[in-house]
XYZ file of N, CA and C in Angstrom:
651
model
N 96.187 -18.412 -63.887
C 95.215 -18.644 -62.984
C 96.079 -18.671 -61.750
N 95.865 -17.800 -61.035
C 97.345 -17.238 -59.835
C 97.227 -18.780 -59.078
N 98.066 -18.825 -57.824
C 97.841 -19.408 -56.889
C 97.730 -19.920 -55.747
N 96.438 -18.185 -55.440
C 95.654 -18.505 -54.682
C 94.498 -19.205 -54.946
N 94.039 -18.637 -56.633
C 92.759 -18.696 -57.000
C 92.520 -20.466 -56.729
N 93.958 -21.051 -57.708
C 93.898 -22.379 -57.659
C 93.781 -23.106 -56.078
N 94.860 -22.463 -55.244
C 94.211 -23.364 -53.768
C 93.360 -22.897 -53.236
N 92.393 -21.823 -53.660
C 90.875 -21.831 -53.368
C 90.247 -22.833 -53.441
N 90.489 -23.384 -55.018
C 89.026 -24.502 -55.630
C 89.442 -25.615 -55.272
N 90.919 -26.066 -54.808
C 91.184 -27.022 -54.550
C 90.567 -27.349 -53.050
N 90.585 -26.277 -52.237
C 90.125 -26.735 -51.296
C 88.584 -26.774 -51.389
N 88.047 -25.995 -52.054
C 86.399 -26.339 -52.198
C 86.166 -27.354 -52.783
N 86.870 -28.007 -53.607
C 86.931 -29.238 -54.066
C 87.097 -30.720 -53.076
N 88.147 -30.078 -52.217
C 88.323 -31.035 -50.704
C 86.873 -30.772 -50.279
N 86.566 -29.995 -49.996
C 85.350 -29.775 -48.662
C 84.153 -30.395 -49.518
N 84.066 -30.079 -50.648
C 82.762 -30.855 -51.348
C 82.920 -32.061 -50.677
N 84.369 -32.870 -51.355
C 84.354 -34.228 -51.289
C 83.922 -34.849 -49.885
N 84.628 -33.931 -48.772
C 84.436 -34.148 -47.637
C 82.716 -34.523 -47.212
N 82.020 -33.288 -47.839
C 80.940 -33.156 -47.123
C 79.855 -34.701 -47.695
N 80.346 -34.714 -49.589
C 79.841 -36.228 -50.024
C 80.322 -37.309 -48.943
N 81.296 -37.394 -48.003
C 81.372 -38.606 -47.520
C 81.138 -38.763 -46.594
N 80.530 -37.259 -45.639
C 79.831 -37.349 -44.259
C 78.342 -37.790 -44.941
N 77.714 -36.988 -45.955
C 76.535 -37.417 -46.682
C 76.102 -38.723 -46.783
N 77.432 -39.299 -47.538
C 77.224 -40.456 -47.255
C 76.986 -41.640 -45.950
N 78.128 -41.356 -45.403
C 78.643 -42.041 -44.099
C 76.748 -41.638 -43.112
N 76.574 -40.778 -43.348
C 74.919 -40.314 -42.557
C 74.213 -41.417 -42.958
N 74.533 -41.115 -44.220
C 72.833 -42.308 -45.081
C 73.355 -43.344 -44.498
N 74.698 -44.269 -44.693
C 74.613 -45.427 -44.071
C 74.430 -45.856 -42.542
N 74.708 -44.793 -42.096
C 74.016 -45.089 -40.525
C 73.265 -45.013 -40.283
N 73.241 -44.052 -40.864
C 70.607 -43.988 -40.813
C 70.296 -45.574 -41.076
N 70.798 -45.914 -42.304
C 70.681 -46.854 -42.719
C 70.460 -48.132 -42.243
N 71.438 -48.162 -41.454
C 71.993 -49.303 -40.217
C 71.104 -49.508 -39.237
N 71.097 -48.106 -38.446
C 69.745 -48.051 -37.482
C 68.142 -48.733 -38.101
N 68.393 -48.034 -39.330
C 66.733 -48.878 -39.818
C 66.870 -50.145 -39.565
N 67.936 -50.624 -40.081
C 68.038 -52.088 -40.440
C 67.818 -53.068 -38.933
N 68.595 -52.537 -37.761
C 68.955 -52.479 -36.720
C 67.403 -52.555 -35.603
N 66.870 -51.634 -36.213
C 65.767 -50.847 -35.352
C 64.830 -52.609 -36.245
N 64.847 -53.086 -37.522
C 63.949 -53.430 -37.831
C 64.185 -55.199 -37.281
N 65.824 -55.388 -37.091
C 65.939 -56.655 -36.752
C 65.302 -57.031 -35.134
N 65.605 -55.671 -34.208
C 64.986 -55.363 -32.716
C 63.297 -55.917 -33.190
N 63.107 -55.125 -33.829
C 61.652 -55.543 -33.930
C 60.815 -56.890 -34.119
N 61.606 -57.462 -35.169
C 61.215 -58.697 -35.677
C 62.103 -59.846 -34.782
N 62.843 -59.162 -33.888
C 63.466 -60.295 -32.666
C 62.553 -59.695 -31.510
N 62.293 -58.818 -30.758
C 60.507 -58.898 -30.377
C 59.333 -59.581 -30.362
N 58.922 -59.395 -32.226
C 58.107 -60.355 -32.715
C 57.852 -61.596 -32.122
N 58.997 -62.299 -32.444
C 59.950 -63.534 -32.722
C 59.279 -63.682 -30.793
N 59.882 -63.328 -30.008
C 59.597 -63.584 -28.256
C 58.379 -64.060 -27.898
N 57.187 -62.409 -29.069
C 55.584 -62.687 -28.878
C 55.182 -63.936 -29.292
N 55.791 -63.792 -30.630
C 55.365 -65.315 -31.020
C 55.715 -66.516 -29.972
N 56.592 -66.768 -29.734
C 57.444 -67.924 -28.857
C 56.381 -67.604 -27.833
N 56.267 -66.957 -27.160
C 56.008 -66.705 -25.373
C 54.395 -67.250 -25.594
N 53.720 -66.767 -27.054
C 52.086 -66.621 -27.014
C 51.823 -68.269 -27.517
N 52.983 -69.082 -28.204
C 52.971 -70.304 -28.674
C 53.032 -71.501 -27.310
N 53.821 -70.983 -26.519
C 53.999 -71.701 -24.921
C 53.149 -71.820 -24.361
N 52.310 -70.303 -24.250
C 51.358 -70.162 -23.329
C 50.218 -71.121 -24.266
N 49.829 -71.402 -25.570
C 48.561 -71.957 -25.750
C 48.782 -73.222 -25.957
N 50.336 -73.977 -26.033
C 50.609 -75.336 -26.103
C 49.998 -75.838 -24.379
N 50.837 -74.404 -23.388
C 50.288 -74.887 -21.752
C 48.561 -75.223 -21.755
N 47.931 -74.685 -22.580
C 46.419 -74.186 -22.719
C 45.991 -75.719 -23.259
N 46.800 -75.929 -24.349
C 46.452 -77.382 -24.932
C 46.475 -78.276 -24.060
N 47.768 -78.687 -23.513
C 48.405 -79.432 -22.684
C 47.060 -79.636 -21.800
N 46.503 -78.209 -20.986
C 45.473 -78.694 -19.589
C 44.372 -78.982 -20.704
N 43.699 -78.474 -21.474
C 42.654 -79.056 -22.154
C 42.553 -81.100 -21.967
N 44.221 -80.693 -23.084
C 44.040 -82.466 -23.580
C 43.852 -83.389 -21.566
N 44.390 -82.620 -20.808
C 44.114 -83.597 -19.336
C 42.541 -83.279 -18.896
N 42.079 -82.353 -19.104
C 40.469 -82.253 -19.178
C 40.127 -83.641 -19.599
N 40.286 -83.699 -20.982
C 39.475 -84.352 -21.651
C 39.841 -86.137 -21.288
N 41.215 -85.857 -21.299
C 41.154 -87.274 -20.383
C 40.269 -87.941 -19.126
N 40.349 -86.575 -18.386
C 39.967 -86.830 -16.817
C 38.203 -87.518 -17.464
N 37.621 -86.376 -18.595
C 36.474 -86.555 -18.734
C 35.630 -88.260 -19.459
N 37.325 -88.335 -20.165
C 37.185 -90.064 -20.979
C 36.996 -90.869 -20.246
N 37.998 -90.869 -18.465
C 37.703 -91.523 -17.501
C 36.700 -91.330 -17.123
N 35.980 -90.637 -16.598
C 34.581 -90.640 -16.116
C 33.467 -91.142 -16.815
N 33.803 -90.649 -17.734
C 32.618 -92.225 -19.432
C 32.520 -92.982 -19.005
N 34.035 -93.661 -19.147
C 34.142 -95.027 -19.047
C 33.785 -95.548 -17.858
N 33.831 -94.584 -17.197
C 32.796 -94.844 -15.607
C 31.759 -95.141 -15.609
N 31.307 -93.856 -15.787
C 29.659 -94.217 -15.947
C 29.401 -95.221 -16.922
N 29.940 -95.235 -17.566
C 29.198 -96.241 -18.928
C 29.429 -98.005 -17.830
N 30.625 -98.037 -16.612
C 30.813 -99.369 -16.257
C 29.175 -99.023 -15.461
N 29.368 -98.139 -14.836
C 28.422 -98.052 -13.607
C 26.722 -98.377 -14.494
N 26.507 -98.031 -15.482
C 25.236 -97.966 -16.394
C 25.152 -99.244 -17.213
N 25.812 -100.075 -17.262
C 26.083 -101.412 -17.847
C 26.090 -102.397 -16.781
N 26.431 -102.112 -14.854
C 25.858 -102.194 -13.928
C 25.006 -102.326 -13.956
N 23.476 -101.482 -13.360
C 22.382 -100.922 -13.037
C 21.469 -101.635 -14.590
N 21.834 -101.728 -15.701
C 21.261 -102.676 -16.738
C 20.971 -103.877 -16.287
N 21.970 -104.514 -15.909
C 22.251 -105.785 -15.446
C 21.642 -105.634 -14.482
N 21.298 -105.406 -13.628
C 20.485 -105.660 -12.266
C 19.425 -105.131 -12.486
N 18.712 -103.926 -13.452
C 17.795 -103.995 -13.767
C 16.877 -105.063 -14.359
N 18.075 -105.764 -15.040
C 17.723 -106.595 -16.014
C 17.470 -108.010 -15.258
N 18.212 -108.393 -13.833
C 17.864 -108.864 -12.731
C 16.646 -108.900 -11.931
N 16.238 -108.056 -12.167
C 14.679 -107.446 -10.986
C 13.853 -107.936 -11.836
N 13.687 -107.225 -12.838
C 12.677 -107.448 -13.640
C 12.084 -109.118 -13.629
N 13.729 -110.240 -13.747
C 13.510 -111.399 -13.993
C 12.943 -111.708 -12.504
N 13.429 -111.288 -11.508
C 13.171 -111.786 -10.300
C 11.187 -111.180 -10.034
N 11.505 -110.001 -10.630
C 9.750 -109.409 -10.407
C 8.326 -110.255 -11.319
N 9.213 -110.902 -12.553
C 8.274 -112.072 -13.124
C 8.462 -113.645 -12.456
N 9.180 -113.844 -12.201
C 9.656 -114.760 -10.834
C 8.140 -114.665 -9.756
N 8.324 -113.694 -8.950
C 7.093 -113.187 -8.440
C 6.040 -113.543 -8.523
N 5.997 -112.701 -9.293
C 4.475 -113.026 -9.818
C 3.681 -114.029 -10.529
N 4.980 -115.175 -11.270
C 4.042 -115.941 -11.196
C 4.029 -116.816 -10.591
N 4.631 -117.062 -8.995
C 4.715 -117.279 -7.906
C 3.220 -116.590 -7.103
N 3.267 -115.663 -7.258
C 1.482 -114.749 -6.874
C 0.095 -115.308 -7.433
N 0.062 -115.795 -8.413
C -0.491 -116.172 -9.480
C -0.591 -117.135 -9.218
N 0.257 -118.624 -9.127
C -0.055 -119.448 -8.736
C -0.954 -119.791 -7.717
N -0.337 -118.913 -6.432
C -0.730 -119.093 -5.289
C -2.439 -118.636 -5.035
N -2.425 -117.087 -5.409
C -3.348 -116.790 -5.655
C -4.573 -116.430 -6.738
N -4.049 -116.959 -7.735
C -4.896 -117.023 -8.359
C -5.284 -115.464 -9.884
N -3.894 -114.591 -9.078
C -3.986 -113.618 -9.486
C -2.629 -112.648 -10.438
N -3.302 -112.393 -11.610
C -2.142 -112.352 -12.716
C -2.152 -110.814 -13.206
N -0.913 -110.396 -13.070
C -0.518 -109.046 -13.098
C -0.463 -108.226 -14.839
N -1.355 -108.176 -15.798
C -0.468 -108.006 -16.873
C 0.413 -107.279 -17.469
N -0.087 -105.922 -16.692
C 0.858 -104.628 -17.345
C 0.582 -103.796 -16.310
N 1.704 -102.461 -16.055
C 1.592 -101.025 -15.311
C 1.712 -100.216 -15.857
N 1.286 -99.302 -15.430
C 2.087 -98.054 -15.955
C 1.395 -96.216 -15.400
N 2.314 -95.573 -15.283
C 2.355 -94.589 -14.722
C 2.201 -93.551 -15.239
N 1.051 -92.580 -14.722
C 0.434 -91.192 -15.481
C 0.890 -89.884 -14.798
N 0.364 -89.361 -14.887
C -0.096 -87.661 -13.729
C -0.607 -88.415 -12.333
N -1.856 -89.316 -12.526
C -2.694 -89.300 -11.374
C -2.174 -90.429 -10.561
N -1.341 -91.058 -11.199
C -0.732 -92.280 -10.261
C -0.801 -93.758 -10.726
N -0.562 -94.702 -10.422
C -0.072 -96.095 -10.847
C -1.406 -96.809 -11.429
N -1.888 -97.720 -12.620
C -2.380 -98.117 -12.780
C -1.542 -99.805 -13.213
N -3.054 -100.952 -12.708
C -1.909 -102.559 -12.727
C -3.749 -103.054 -13.489
N -3.325 -104.042 -14.943
C -4.362 -104.321 -15.889
C -4.569 -105.886 -15.046
N -5.282 -106.400 -14.542
C -4.811 -107.501 -13.929
C -6.055 -108.483 -14.295
N -6.051 -109.901 -14.250
C -6.901 -110.894 -14.141
C -6.931 -112.208 -13.042
N -8.003 -112.188 -12.807
C -8.057 -113.073 -11.479
C -9.455 -114.313 -11.715
N -8.658 -115.345 -11.603
C -9.253 -116.295 -11.699
C -10.005 -117.071 -10.457
N -10.717 -117.469 -11.176
C -12.010 -118.627 -10.205
C -11.507 -120.051 -9.972
N -12.109 -121.017 -9.525
C -11.727 -122.208 -9.210
C -12.648 -122.855 -10.823
N -12.538 -124.279 -11.095
C -13.294 -124.972 -12.020
C -14.539 -125.008 -12.170
N -15.357 -124.614 -13.311
C -16.420 -124.370 -12.810
C -17.123 -125.583 -13.665
N -16.945 -125.920 -14.937
C -17.266 -127.072 -15.617
C -16.625 -127.276 -16.876
N -16.196 -128.828 -16.845
C -15.630 -129.518 -18.185
C -14.055 -129.047 -18.296
N -13.514 -128.574 -16.567
C -12.193 -128.460 -16.247
C -11.732 -127.166 -17.383
N -13.414 -126.059 -17.436
C -12.641 -125.285 -17.796
C -12.582 -123.992 -16.464
N -12.169 -122.555 -16.718
C -11.869 -121.098 -15.226
C -12.474 -120.468 -15.702
N -12.951 -119.599 -14.911
C -13.679 -118.224 -15.022
C -12.891 -117.144 -15.123
N -12.757 -116.325 -15.141
C -11.572 -114.895 -15.143
C -12.630 -114.403 -15.013
N -12.399 -113.245 -14.233
C -12.579 -111.643 -14.364
C -11.298 -110.945 -14.402
N -11.610 -109.916 -15.626
C -10.253 -108.779 -15.457
C -11.008 -107.476 -15.373
N -9.742 -106.902 -14.419
C -10.314 -105.395 -14.132
C -8.815 -104.582 -13.756
N -9.292 -103.541 -13.865
C -7.762 -102.491 -13.559
C -8.321 -101.985 -12.285
N -7.050 -102.127 -11.358
C -6.823 -100.739 -10.248
C -5.752 -99.896 -10.635
N -6.395 -98.508 -10.002
C -4.858 -97.789 -10.128
C -5.214 -96.636 -9.027
N -3.685 -96.807 -8.506
C -4.077 -96.263 -7.431
C -2.857 -94.972 -7.505
N -4.403 -94.057 -7.131
C -3.724 -92.147 -6.875
C -4.153 -92.120 -5.748
N -2.532 -90.986 -5.945
C -2.095 -89.935 -4.738
C -3.383 -89.031 -4.402
N -4.153 -88.687 -3.894
C -4.770 -87.287 -3.379
C -4.681 -86.566 -2.275
N -4.678 -85.054 -2.191
C -4.985 -84.977 -0.654
C -5.706 -84.652 -0.075
N -5.710 -85.210 0.874
C -7.239 -85.373 1.477
C -7.609 -83.843 2.741
N -8.563 -83.315 2.775
C -9.253 -82.336 3.850
C -8.640 -82.617 4.821
N -8.281 -81.193 5.247
C -7.432 -81.438 6.540
C -8.478 -81.142 7.656
N -8.316 -82.077 8.786
C -9.126 -82.483 9.757
C -9.297 -81.565 10.408
N -10.645 -81.188 11.415
C -10.442 -80.092 12.293
C -9.298 -79.996 12.935
N -8.233 -81.235 13.479
C -7.541 -81.652 15.198
C -6.142 -80.920 13.918
N -5.859 -81.732 13.000
C -4.760 -80.765 11.859
C -4.833 -79.771 11.434
N -3.144 -79.822 11.607
C -3.098 -78.139 11.104
C -3.082 -78.678 9.328
N -2.276 -79.582 9.124
C -1.816 -79.806 7.929
C -3.020 -80.971 7.206
N -2.892 -80.496 6.005
C -3.635 -81.941 4.946
C -2.876 -83.680 4.991
N -3.173 -84.305 4.959
C -2.475 -85.730 5.343
C -2.428 -86.220 3.644
N -1.725 -86.826 3.269
C -1.680 -87.466 1.810
C -2.458 -89.007 1.989
N -3.494 -89.268 1.248
C -4.109 -89.820 1.167
C -3.886 -91.022 -0.139
N -4.006 -92.381 -0.064
C -3.763 -93.017 -1.559
C -4.981 -93.451 -2.022
N -5.555 -93.456 -2.935
C -6.919 -93.903 -2.933
C -6.561 -94.919 -4.185
N -7.539 -95.963 -3.916
C -7.780 -97.164 -4.847
C -9.189 -97.170 -6.007
N -8.851 -96.850 -7.231
C -9.805 -97.398 -8.287
C -9.892 -98.632 -8.719
N -11.322 -99.334 -8.488
C -11.382 -100.743 -9.472
C -11.785 -100.361 -10.664
N -11.800 -100.428 -11.984
C -12.223 -101.105 -13.138
C -12.646 -101.844 -13.836
N -13.813 -102.243 -13.520
C -14.046 -104.126 -14.373
C -14.196 -104.035 -15.933
N -13.287 -104.624 -16.373
C -12.591 -105.402 -17.772
C -13.415 -105.777 -18.148
N -15.087 -105.779 -18.923
C -15.977 -107.115 -19.267
C -15.604 -107.212 -20.911
N -14.687 -106.019 -21.591
C -15.391 -106.568 -23.414
C -14.438 -107.906 -23.685
N -13.669 -108.368 -22.699
C -12.804 -109.739 -22.972
C -13.349 -110.702 -22.647
N -14.621 -110.662 -21.935
C -15.741 -111.894 -21.320
C -16.623 -112.270 -22.335
N -16.650 -113.769 -23.222
C -18.068 -114.065 -23.547
C -19.563 -113.734 -23.121
N -20.639 -113.883 -23.576
C -21.489 -113.817 -22.550
C -21.941 -114.126 -21.546
N -21.663 -116.012 -22.521
C -21.797 -117.355 -20.953
C -20.684 -117.048 -20.466
N -19.628 -116.480 -20.129
C -18.702 -115.929 -19.165
C -19.458 -114.779 -18.208
N -19.751 -113.857 -19.276
C -20.616 -112.536 -18.257
C -21.778 -113.197 -17.549
N -22.292 -114.061 -18.159
C -23.090 -114.581 -17.016
C -23.010 -115.035 -15.775
N -21.976 -116.377 -16.250
C -21.506 -116.753 -14.625
C -21.165 -116.056 -14.202
N -20.558 -114.936 -14.160
C -20.147 -114.309 -13.553
C -20.799 -113.550 -12.020
N -21.785 -112.699 -12.987
C -22.980 -112.116 -12.660
C -23.390 -113.108 -11.615
N -23.848 -114.357 -11.883
C -24.126 -115.144 -10.543
C -23.142 -115.364 -9.520
N -22.012 -115.046 -9.591
C -20.804 -115.271 -8.678
C -20.655 -113.746 -7.914
N -20.772 -112.883 -8.656
C -20.123 -111.610 -7.987
C -21.710 -110.400 -7.644
N -21.663 -109.706 -6.674
C -21.692 -108.940 -5.817
C -22.422 -107.884 -7.210
N -23.753 -106.967 -7.161
C -23.678 -106.016 -8.671
C -22.944 -105.295 -8.484
N -22.626 -104.711 -7.542
C -21.268 -103.799 -7.626
C -20.015 -104.079 -8.397
N -19.735 -105.322 -8.023
C -18.279 -105.671 -8.342
C -18.557 -105.369 -10.261
N -19.675 -104.453 -11.012
C -19.729 -104.624 -12.457
C -19.502 -103.330 -12.622
N -19.219 -102.455 -11.063
C -19.186 -101.140 -11.670
C -17.974 -100.546 -11.281
N -17.659 -99.284 -11.171
C -16.265 -98.647 -10.836
C -16.658 -98.275 -9.682
N -15.422 -98.476 -8.844
C -15.234 -97.981 -7.140
C -14.630 -97.784 -6.963
N -14.693 -96.700 -6.186
C -13.113 -96.306 -5.487
C -12.912 -96.303 -3.667
N -12.571 -96.698 -3.327
C -11.804 -96.560 -1.814
C -10.813 -96.559 -1.321
N -10.188 -96.468 0.113
C -9.021 -95.931 0.582
C -8.090 -97.078 0.333
N -6.920 -96.784 0.172
C -5.718 -98.372 0.311
C -6.020 -99.246 1.491
N -6.437 -98.431 2.671
C -6.224 -99.733 3.339
C -7.751 -100.943 3.366
N -8.087 -100.313 2.719
C -9.520 -101.724 2.403
C -8.847 -102.413 1.610
N -7.622 -102.147 1.071
C -7.382 -103.043 -0.573
C -7.533 -104.809 -0.339
N -7.473 -105.023 0.573
C -7.226 -106.736 1.545
C -8.950 -107.111 2.067
N -9.787 -105.717 2.195
C -10.724 -106.277 2.291
C -11.586 -106.656 0.863
N -11.366 -105.843 -0.083
C -11.780 -106.182 -1.313
C -11.348 -107.279 -2.112
N -10.209 -107.584 -2.182
C -9.535 -108.365 -2.337
C -9.973 -110.165 -2.010
N -10.397 -110.201 -0.520
C -11.062 -110.647 -0.411
C -12.355 -111.370 -0.103
N -12.927 -109.795 -0.611
C -14.427 -110.407 -1.194
C -14.494 -110.517 -2.537
N -13.946 -110.300 -3.195
C -13.679 -110.832 -4.795
C -13.287 -111.889 -4.969
N -12.083 -112.508 -4.367
C -11.304 -113.888 -4.236
C -12.938 -114.741 -3.653
N -13.446 -114.597 -2.338
C -14.698 -115.272 -1.633
C -15.778 -115.739 -3.001
N -16.287 -114.215 -3.686
C -17.194 -114.163 -4.686
C -16.730 -115.153 -5.765
N -15.982 -115.310 -6.116
C -15.542 -115.623 -7.670
C -14.788 -117.759 -6.817
N -14.473 -117.625 -6.018
C -14.316 -119.380 -5.393
C -15.565 -120.104 -4.777
N -17.039 -119.156 -4.544
C -17.856 -119.777 -3.796
C -19.283 -120.665 -4.932
N -19.349 -121.858 -4.267
C -20.020 -122.668 -5.396
C -21.600 -121.645 -5.708
N -21.984 -122.500 -6.653
C -23.177 -122.183 -7.290
C -23.742 -123.050 -6.861
N -25.192 -122.309 -6.221
C -26.425 -123.224 -6.025
C -27.243 -123.933 -6.727
């Protein structure tokens, strides 16, 4: 083999080795770039997660503050409700005292009352004087206070709201003897359902009281 041919082979070998080294370096460089890119992406993802976590924590803190404020309001409202309940109980006690006092003075007892779409209804017992053997006579009836829209007068442009009183005698609780005595004391119309304006209520009570307490002939 000639010297020139040998040198040519050596040059080719060196060139191939250099190319292999360059290829290896290129692969290593690309690998490093890929790793660095992944690291950068990971850092970016971590930064995003930290930022989102910070925002969520801030939102959670804000929600907790709102919950604390609402809990304080609930406590205050609960105290108000308790005070109102105590006040309502006191009012009921006062009403019962007034009812007892009213019954003692006027011999009129309101047993119960309720409200419906028409108005207020009261179940009432009214006592008359002693009739015989220390017995007392009682007239039971129901009074309803009904709000009705009256027809407008010629002079009035707008209709006015009037309250109408409904009187309903309750006779089923009385014995035949008691009913007979009541018939002797009360006018006939007191055994029928009546209606009259609120302004005549005093006149009604006055008439009923006088009739129940008049002396039998």
